[in-house]
XYZ file of C-alpha atoms in Angstrom:
466
model
C 111.157 122.442 122.038
C 108.360 122.262 124.715
C 108.365 125.979 124.693
C 107.827 126.232 120.909
C 105.192 123.613 121.113
C 103.304 125.717 124.078
C 102.931 128.537 121.720
C 101.824 126.387 119.002
C 99.344 124.799 121.313
C 98.033 128.274 122.032
C 97.582 129.018 118.415
C 96.180 125.652 117.698
C 93.629 125.892 120.652
C 91.929 128.674 118.580
C 90.759 126.222 116.283
C 91.278 125.563 112.507
C 88.824 128.164 111.445
C 91.124 130.811 112.473
C 94.563 129.279 112.217
C 94.323 128.052 108.633
C 93.320 131.538 107.324
C 96.008 133.147 109.379
C 98.653 130.867 107.894
C 97.435 131.352 104.256
C 97.325 135.277 105.049
C 101.019 135.228 105.851
C 101.660 132.970 102.727
C 99.979 135.518 100.489
C 101.940 138.309 102.047
C 105.091 136.469 101.612
C 104.290 136.001 97.754
C 104.006 139.605 97.476
C 100.199 139.945 97.445
C 98.747 143.156 98.653
C 97.265 143.230 102.283
C 93.736 143.743 101.055
C 93.800 140.988 98.696
C 95.670 138.665 101.147
C 92.883 139.420 103.866
C 90.067 138.581 101.468
C 91.636 135.610 100.053
C 92.294 134.163 103.505
C 88.712 135.001 104.678
C 87.078 133.483 101.576
C 89.065 130.237 101.851
C 88.121 130.012 105.608
C 84.459 130.753 104.671
C 84.578 127.962 101.923
C 86.078 125.456 104.434
C 83.711 126.191 107.102
C 80.898 125.782 104.694
C 82.162 122.327 103.545
C 82.259 121.281 106.997
C 78.709 122.269 107.802
C 77.438 120.830 104.682
C 79.369 117.502 105.672
C 78.024 117.630 109.147
C 74.605 118.096 107.836
C 75.022 115.047 105.746
C 76.202 113.169 108.851
C 73.140 114.393 110.863
C 70.968 112.859 108.151
C 73.102 109.843 106.973
C 74.310 108.771 110.455
C 70.914 107.770 112.049
C 70.006 105.951 108.791
C 73.046 104.008 108.737
C 72.619 103.111 112.459
C 69.268 101.791 111.812
C 70.307 99.953 108.648
C 73.129 98.359 110.755
C 70.632 97.524 113.674
C 68.015 95.876 111.058
C 70.726 93.839 109.453
C 71.876 92.346 112.943
C 75.524 93.252 112.812
C 77.416 92.045 115.971
C 80.737 93.802 115.515
C 82.344 94.923 118.859
C 85.115 97.537 117.462
C 83.095 100.590 117.425
C 83.985 103.709 114.614
C 83.831 106.536 116.873
C 84.754 108.777 114.212
C 87.930 110.690 113.114
C 87.079 113.847 115.408
C 87.295 111.677 118.646
C 90.623 110.101 117.263
C 91.903 113.579 116.549
C 91.166 114.947 120.121
C 92.740 112.018 121.642
C 95.947 112.515 119.460
C 96.089 116.122 120.175
C 95.825 115.397 124.071
C 98.985 113.417 123.996
C 102.324 114.752 124.761
C 103.534 114.481 121.108
C 100.536 116.177 119.723
C 101.471 119.988 120.240
C 105.299 119.029 119.863
C 104.559 117.279 116.472
C 103.304 120.872 114.788
C 106.588 122.763 114.971
C 108.833 119.543 114.209
C 106.664 118.841 111.232
C 106.577 122.559 109.971
C 110.309 122.800 110.080
C 110.854 119.526 108.417
C 108.481 120.520 105.716
C 110.656 123.876 105.189
C 113.849 121.708 105.162
C 112.694 119.485 102.541
C 111.469 122.180 100.532
C 114.603 124.216 100.630
C 116.536 120.898 99.450
C 114.071 120.563 96.689
C 113.041 116.957 98.111
C 109.343 118.088 97.837
C 107.371 120.895 96.176
C 104.609 120.527 98.690
C 104.146 123.479 101.405
C 101.604 122.056 103.835
C 99.927 125.355 105.311
C 96.969 122.913 106.442
C 98.226 122.896 109.988
C 95.029 121.191 111.384
C 95.543 118.045 109.327
C 99.053 117.632 110.736
C 97.074 115.453 113.199
C 97.028 112.452 110.724
C 100.705 112.713 110.454
C 101.096 112.916 114.167
C 98.720 109.892 114.664
C 101.398 107.730 112.923
C 103.878 108.677 115.582
C 101.773 108.332 118.538
C 100.406 104.938 117.291
C 103.914 103.755 116.896
C 105.057 105.058 120.303
C 102.260 103.240 122.085
C 102.877 100.120 120.133
C 106.427 99.997 120.907
C 107.024 101.796 124.092
C 109.756 103.852 122.181
C 109.400 107.723 121.894
C 112.303 107.908 119.243
C 110.673 105.288 117.176
C 107.176 107.611 117.581
C 109.093 110.547 115.998
C 110.328 108.334 113.345
C 106.968 107.123 112.361
C 105.531 110.640 112.449
C 108.401 111.940 109.982
C 108.005 108.755 107.825
C 104.116 109.648 107.678
C 105.225 113.364 106.562
C 107.770 112.240 104.088
C 105.397 109.562 102.328
C 102.546 111.938 102.363
C 104.269 115.096 100.865
C 106.298 113.189 98.149
C 102.818 111.256 97.168
C 101.070 114.601 96.973
C 103.676 115.859 94.568
C 103.196 112.798 92.413
C 99.416 113.130 92.525
C 99.115 117.043 92.088
C 99.146 116.915 88.288
C 95.949 114.420 87.977
C 94.395 116.139 90.794
C 94.890 119.651 89.464
C 93.496 118.581 86.026
C 90.364 116.648 87.163
C 89.301 119.107 90.119
C 90.604 122.325 88.161
C 93.148 123.444 90.989
C 96.248 124.866 89.473
C 99.232 125.330 92.021
C 97.530 123.198 94.696
C 98.433 119.806 96.167
C 96.483 117.985 98.850
C 98.749 116.381 101.327
C 95.846 114.976 103.586
C 96.992 111.626 104.552
C 93.365 110.575 104.958
C 92.970 110.866 101.348
C 96.525 110.564 100.064
C 96.840 107.121 101.705
C 94.365 105.435 99.661
C 96.474 106.084 96.484
C 99.070 103.591 97.639
C 96.248 100.961 97.332
C 94.409 102.413 94.269
C 97.337 102.949 91.887
C 98.423 99.489 91.686
C 95.030 97.954 91.288
C 94.409 100.765 88.614
C 97.396 99.422 86.790
C 96.199 95.900 86.928
C 92.895 96.599 85.616
C 94.799 98.244 82.703
C 96.426 94.769 82.307
C 93.268 92.817 82.226
C 91.775 92.012 78.752
C 87.990 93.268 78.303
C 88.109 95.047 81.867
C 90.777 97.758 80.568
C 88.443 98.744 77.792
C 85.216 99.496 80.085
C 84.713 103.078 79.770
C 82.072 105.444 80.973
C 82.616 108.450 83.476
C 80.189 109.711 85.869
C 79.459 112.801 83.520
C 78.566 110.438 80.542
C 76.532 108.112 82.691
C 74.549 111.278 83.787
C 73.952 112.352 80.218
C 72.902 108.790 79.130
C 70.218 108.606 82.174
C 68.920 112.107 81.391
C 66.814 113.403 84.347
C 67.570 110.436 86.366
C 71.372 111.145 85.916
C 71.080 114.898 87.391
C 73.027 114.923 90.708
C 70.303 115.948 92.650
C 67.693 113.393 91.201
C 70.385 110.640 91.741
C 70.629 111.810 95.396
C 67.098 111.530 95.710
C 66.865 108.005 94.376
C 69.873 106.852 96.557
C 68.438 108.464 99.796
C 64.989 106.680 99.057
C 66.970 103.384 98.848
C 68.834 103.822 101.902
C 65.818 105.050 103.937
C 63.819 101.998 102.703
C 66.864 99.649 103.859
C 66.777 101.607 107.181
C 63.172 100.620 107.481
C 62.230 104.425 107.559
C 58.670 105.853 106.970
C 57.775 107.077 103.592
C 57.805 110.511 105.331
C 61.433 110.070 106.784
C 62.803 108.454 103.665
C 61.648 111.534 101.555
C 63.253 113.948 104.108
C 66.349 112.065 103.876
C 66.245 112.088 100.084
C 65.829 115.712 99.819
C 68.548 116.510 102.381
C 71.105 114.326 100.427
C 70.112 116.199 97.267
C 70.654 119.365 98.886
C 74.193 118.436 99.771
C 74.700 117.143 96.190
C 73.846 120.633 94.963
C 75.122 123.134 97.723
C 78.675 121.561 98.408
C 80.013 122.282 94.851
C 78.706 125.960 95.247
C 80.596 126.210 98.442
C 83.690 124.822 96.695
C 83.372 127.610 94.061
C 83.750 130.255 96.909
C 87.014 128.492 97.856
C 88.161 128.782 94.127
C 87.489 132.631 94.193
C 89.635 133.014 97.390
C 92.563 130.960 95.937
C 92.557 132.936 92.607
C 94.950 135.831 93.913
C 97.016 133.432 95.610
C 97.670 131.503 92.496
C 98.355 134.692 90.496
C 100.825 135.951 93.221
C 102.338 132.592 93.545
C 103.107 132.401 89.629
C 104.581 135.754 89.628
C 106.733 134.952 92.775
C 108.148 131.953 91.386
C 109.043 133.377 88.100
C 110.810 136.262 89.471
C 112.569 134.823 92.627
C 112.936 131.042 91.886
C 113.393 130.828 88.270
C 110.056 129.374 87.740
C 110.642 126.605 90.410
C 107.272 125.158 91.175
C 105.971 125.204 94.951
C 102.604 123.606 95.661
C 100.261 125.236 98.339
C 99.204 122.040 100.288
C 95.499 122.434 101.097
C 92.739 120.088 102.971
C 91.397 117.485 100.601
C 88.010 118.819 101.661
C 88.298 120.971 98.444
C 87.978 118.134 96.251
C 84.747 116.242 97.834
C 82.346 118.814 96.397
C 82.682 117.126 92.935
C 79.625 115.479 91.803
C 81.265 112.468 90.711
C 82.872 111.934 94.221
C 79.537 112.605 95.942
C 77.830 110.096 93.658
C 80.369 107.259 94.268
C 80.401 108.030 97.924
C 76.662 107.687 98.296
C 76.597 104.543 96.207
C 79.318 103.001 98.336
C 78.013 104.070 101.750
C 75.204 101.298 102.258
C 77.830 98.850 100.626
C 80.225 99.585 103.491
C 77.862 97.565 105.922
C 77.460 94.779 103.505
C 81.380 94.342 103.648
C 81.535 94.769 107.355
C 79.150 91.925 107.728
C 80.839 89.496 105.375
C 84.435 90.396 105.390
C 86.507 87.602 107.233
C 88.590 88.892 110.114
C 86.742 92.231 110.433
C 85.543 93.484 113.825
C 84.834 97.062 112.985
C 81.487 98.328 112.843
C 81.025 101.428 110.518
C 79.387 104.231 111.965
C 80.541 107.819 113.094
C 82.895 108.017 110.082
C 80.264 106.848 107.418
C 80.028 110.322 106.013
C 83.860 110.542 105.466
C 83.824 108.135 102.591
C 83.939 111.003 100.088
C 87.416 111.692 101.537
C 88.545 108.078 101.195
C 87.524 108.045 97.495
C 88.058 111.556 96.276
C 91.546 110.901 95.077
C 90.499 107.614 93.493
C 88.011 109.157 91.557
C 90.757 111.559 90.047
C 93.178 108.838 89.616
C 90.806 107.021 87.227
C 89.623 110.326 85.540
C 86.007 109.663 86.878
C 85.486 106.148 85.320
C 82.519 104.772 87.184
C 83.528 101.056 86.995
C 86.982 101.599 88.341
C 85.844 103.975 90.998
C 83.493 101.446 92.532
C 85.699 98.483 92.103
C 88.917 100.278 93.531
C 86.542 102.341 96.143
C 85.341 98.805 97.578
C 88.894 97.529 97.874
C 89.870 100.749 99.687
C 87.016 100.158 102.159
C 88.029 96.577 102.652
C 91.440 97.881 103.500
C 90.094 100.461 105.954
C 87.893 97.858 107.916
C 90.937 95.513 108.139
C 93.521 97.882 108.929
C 91.191 99.550 111.587
C 90.506 96.155 113.213
C 94.331 95.246 113.261
C 95.452 98.684 115.010
C 92.302 98.713 117.181
C 93.932 97.682 120.343
C 96.705 100.438 120.232
C 94.104 103.139 119.517
C 91.848 101.988 122.269
C 94.644 102.072 124.776
C 95.572 105.596 123.591
C 91.804 106.778 123.664
C 91.291 105.591 127.184
C 94.774 106.806 128.350
C 93.583 110.484 127.681
C 90.188 109.856 129.362
C 88.023 108.619 126.648
C 84.929 106.500 127.335
C 84.407 103.276 125.805
C 80.935 103.145 123.848
C 78.441 100.628 125.283
C 78.772 97.092 123.985
C 82.301 97.883 122.491
C 85.582 96.038 123.381
C 87.636 98.531 121.299
C 87.335 101.870 119.210
C 88.604 102.471 115.569
C 87.721 105.186 112.938
C 87.973 105.550 109.016
C 90.953 107.575 109.868
C 93.933 106.818 112.462
C 95.140 103.267 111.924
C 92.663 102.429 109.390
C 94.751 104.450 106.758
C 97.108 102.031 105.115
C 100.344 104.393 105.400
C 99.707 104.794 109.256
C 98.908 101.058 109.565
C 102.235 100.210 107.456
C 104.419 102.653 109.639
C 103.230 101.178 112.914
C 103.595 97.606 111.940
C 106.698 97.849 110.407
C 108.491 99.892 113.349
C 106.798 97.340 115.624
C 108.755 94.631 113.661
C 105.567 92.644 112.853
C 106.510 90.227 110.398
C 103.221 89.980 108.746
C 102.726 93.647 108.603
C 106.279 94.346 107.217
C 105.619 91.731 104.396
C 102.193 93.336 103.288
C 103.652 96.954 103.565
C 106.732 96.163 101.518
C 104.614 94.465 98.848
C 102.185 97.276 98.514
C 104.693 100.181 98.535
C 106.702 98.224 96.335
C 104.044 97.941 93.733
C 103.099 101.493 94.307
C 106.634 102.793 93.670
C 106.788 100.721 90.437
C 103.462 102.318 89.375
C 104.576 105.807 90.226
C 107.996 105.467 88.660
C 106.215 104.100 85.397
C 103.889 106.980 85.224
C 106.673 109.410 85.807
C 108.620 108.035 82.963
C 105.730 108.094 80.793
C 104.985 111.762 81.530
C 108.476 112.783 80.890
C 108.390 110.933 77.576
C 105.103 112.644 76.531
C 106.547 116.129 77.484
C 109.647 115.338 75.391
C 107.419 114.242 72.404
C 105.449 117.195 72.854
C 108.423 119.477 72.686
C 109.900 117.648 69.540
C 106.553 118.145 67.924
C 106.511 121.773 68.750
C 109.960 122.315 67.655
C 109.403 120.604 64.213
C 106.428 122.658 63.725
C 108.270 125.880 64.391
C 111.172 124.590 61.969
C 108.373 123.539 59.173
C 106.917 127.195 59.659
C 110.222 128.977 59.240
C 111.514 127.006 56.632
C 110.930 128.721 53.220
C 109.250 127.198 50.370
């Protein structure tokens, strides 16, 4: 296993911009795609993901300092520093479980596919680090390597099954047929979001609140245009950060650029996916009797949607208010401010772009991130220091909007550490989520059966002579 892990580490050290297109190229060839088309598809997908990261980094370069100034002006005194998902991922990969986790999870994924437990083939190797994080945190919390691997496998199992469940509404909302998005940093929020959405469906008055981001933009006219809306939000953030007029205007225009450029980059991704989707459909019909297999990609492909970006920009300053007033929170949002789109992208699709529900559920998700990040910070800090990380000035601990802040990771770590409060919270939340998921599956099956019956009746009526 260590030998296999060493080979995977060599491949992984090349970086995700090379590793991901390499695996996509192999996957495309396995589906019967011509080599020339497979190469083009892999390159276009890689270009799109690089472009998405560049635009998100650009947003971070502009939004990060503004949020830091806003935090300073508000006088927040929180001693657990958000060091960002990148620092956490680097720390996780530096642990012994880091490289070993890749081949273990890849084999586990193929076994589950073979036995039809999941339909998701996670080719997004880079984001395996979210799954491995659950294992490493569990290992450091329990000092038991076996429980560490159990935690990693549990995170993978939950992620892939939830990705299967979420695929239909994500495909429909984002226009991505044949795709699932098994990125734990986005998937995890559905465990919280789905029960809340079901609860909102049962509250008189609240359940009837309509209006998605598209309809709001149409109602607002010019002020509802994504770029104009981004300018307004950017100016508000600039003023709150005590920026000068010049700096506020520059921030506003840069955020407007992100709002327009990011969807264009996602369009490049779609161009790369087209031949793989076509080949996948033909392959499944020919060799697997039409059995569905979903290509598991990074949830980054969903964050370019204008509704996601609009909601994220609205929630960004709000998270600082939450951090300041939330009882029990010690986490200061900073480096991961720009990953809020990843935290809410699936929420937006779950509620079909409903503005009210997106903001309400998004706020609850951010509360969960802050509290879980605070609770798991001591263990994450231990890992961070063990691999040579340096503690930020004035901080007593580190956290991020990834790692232990994800509810699935928190739940696994708390449960396998036999912490009673964590076990109870996890059991309640997962129990509610499973009830909602089962209910929605039954409704989907019932709807499908009704459509088949209607189709059959229509055919019978058409064929019956007058």
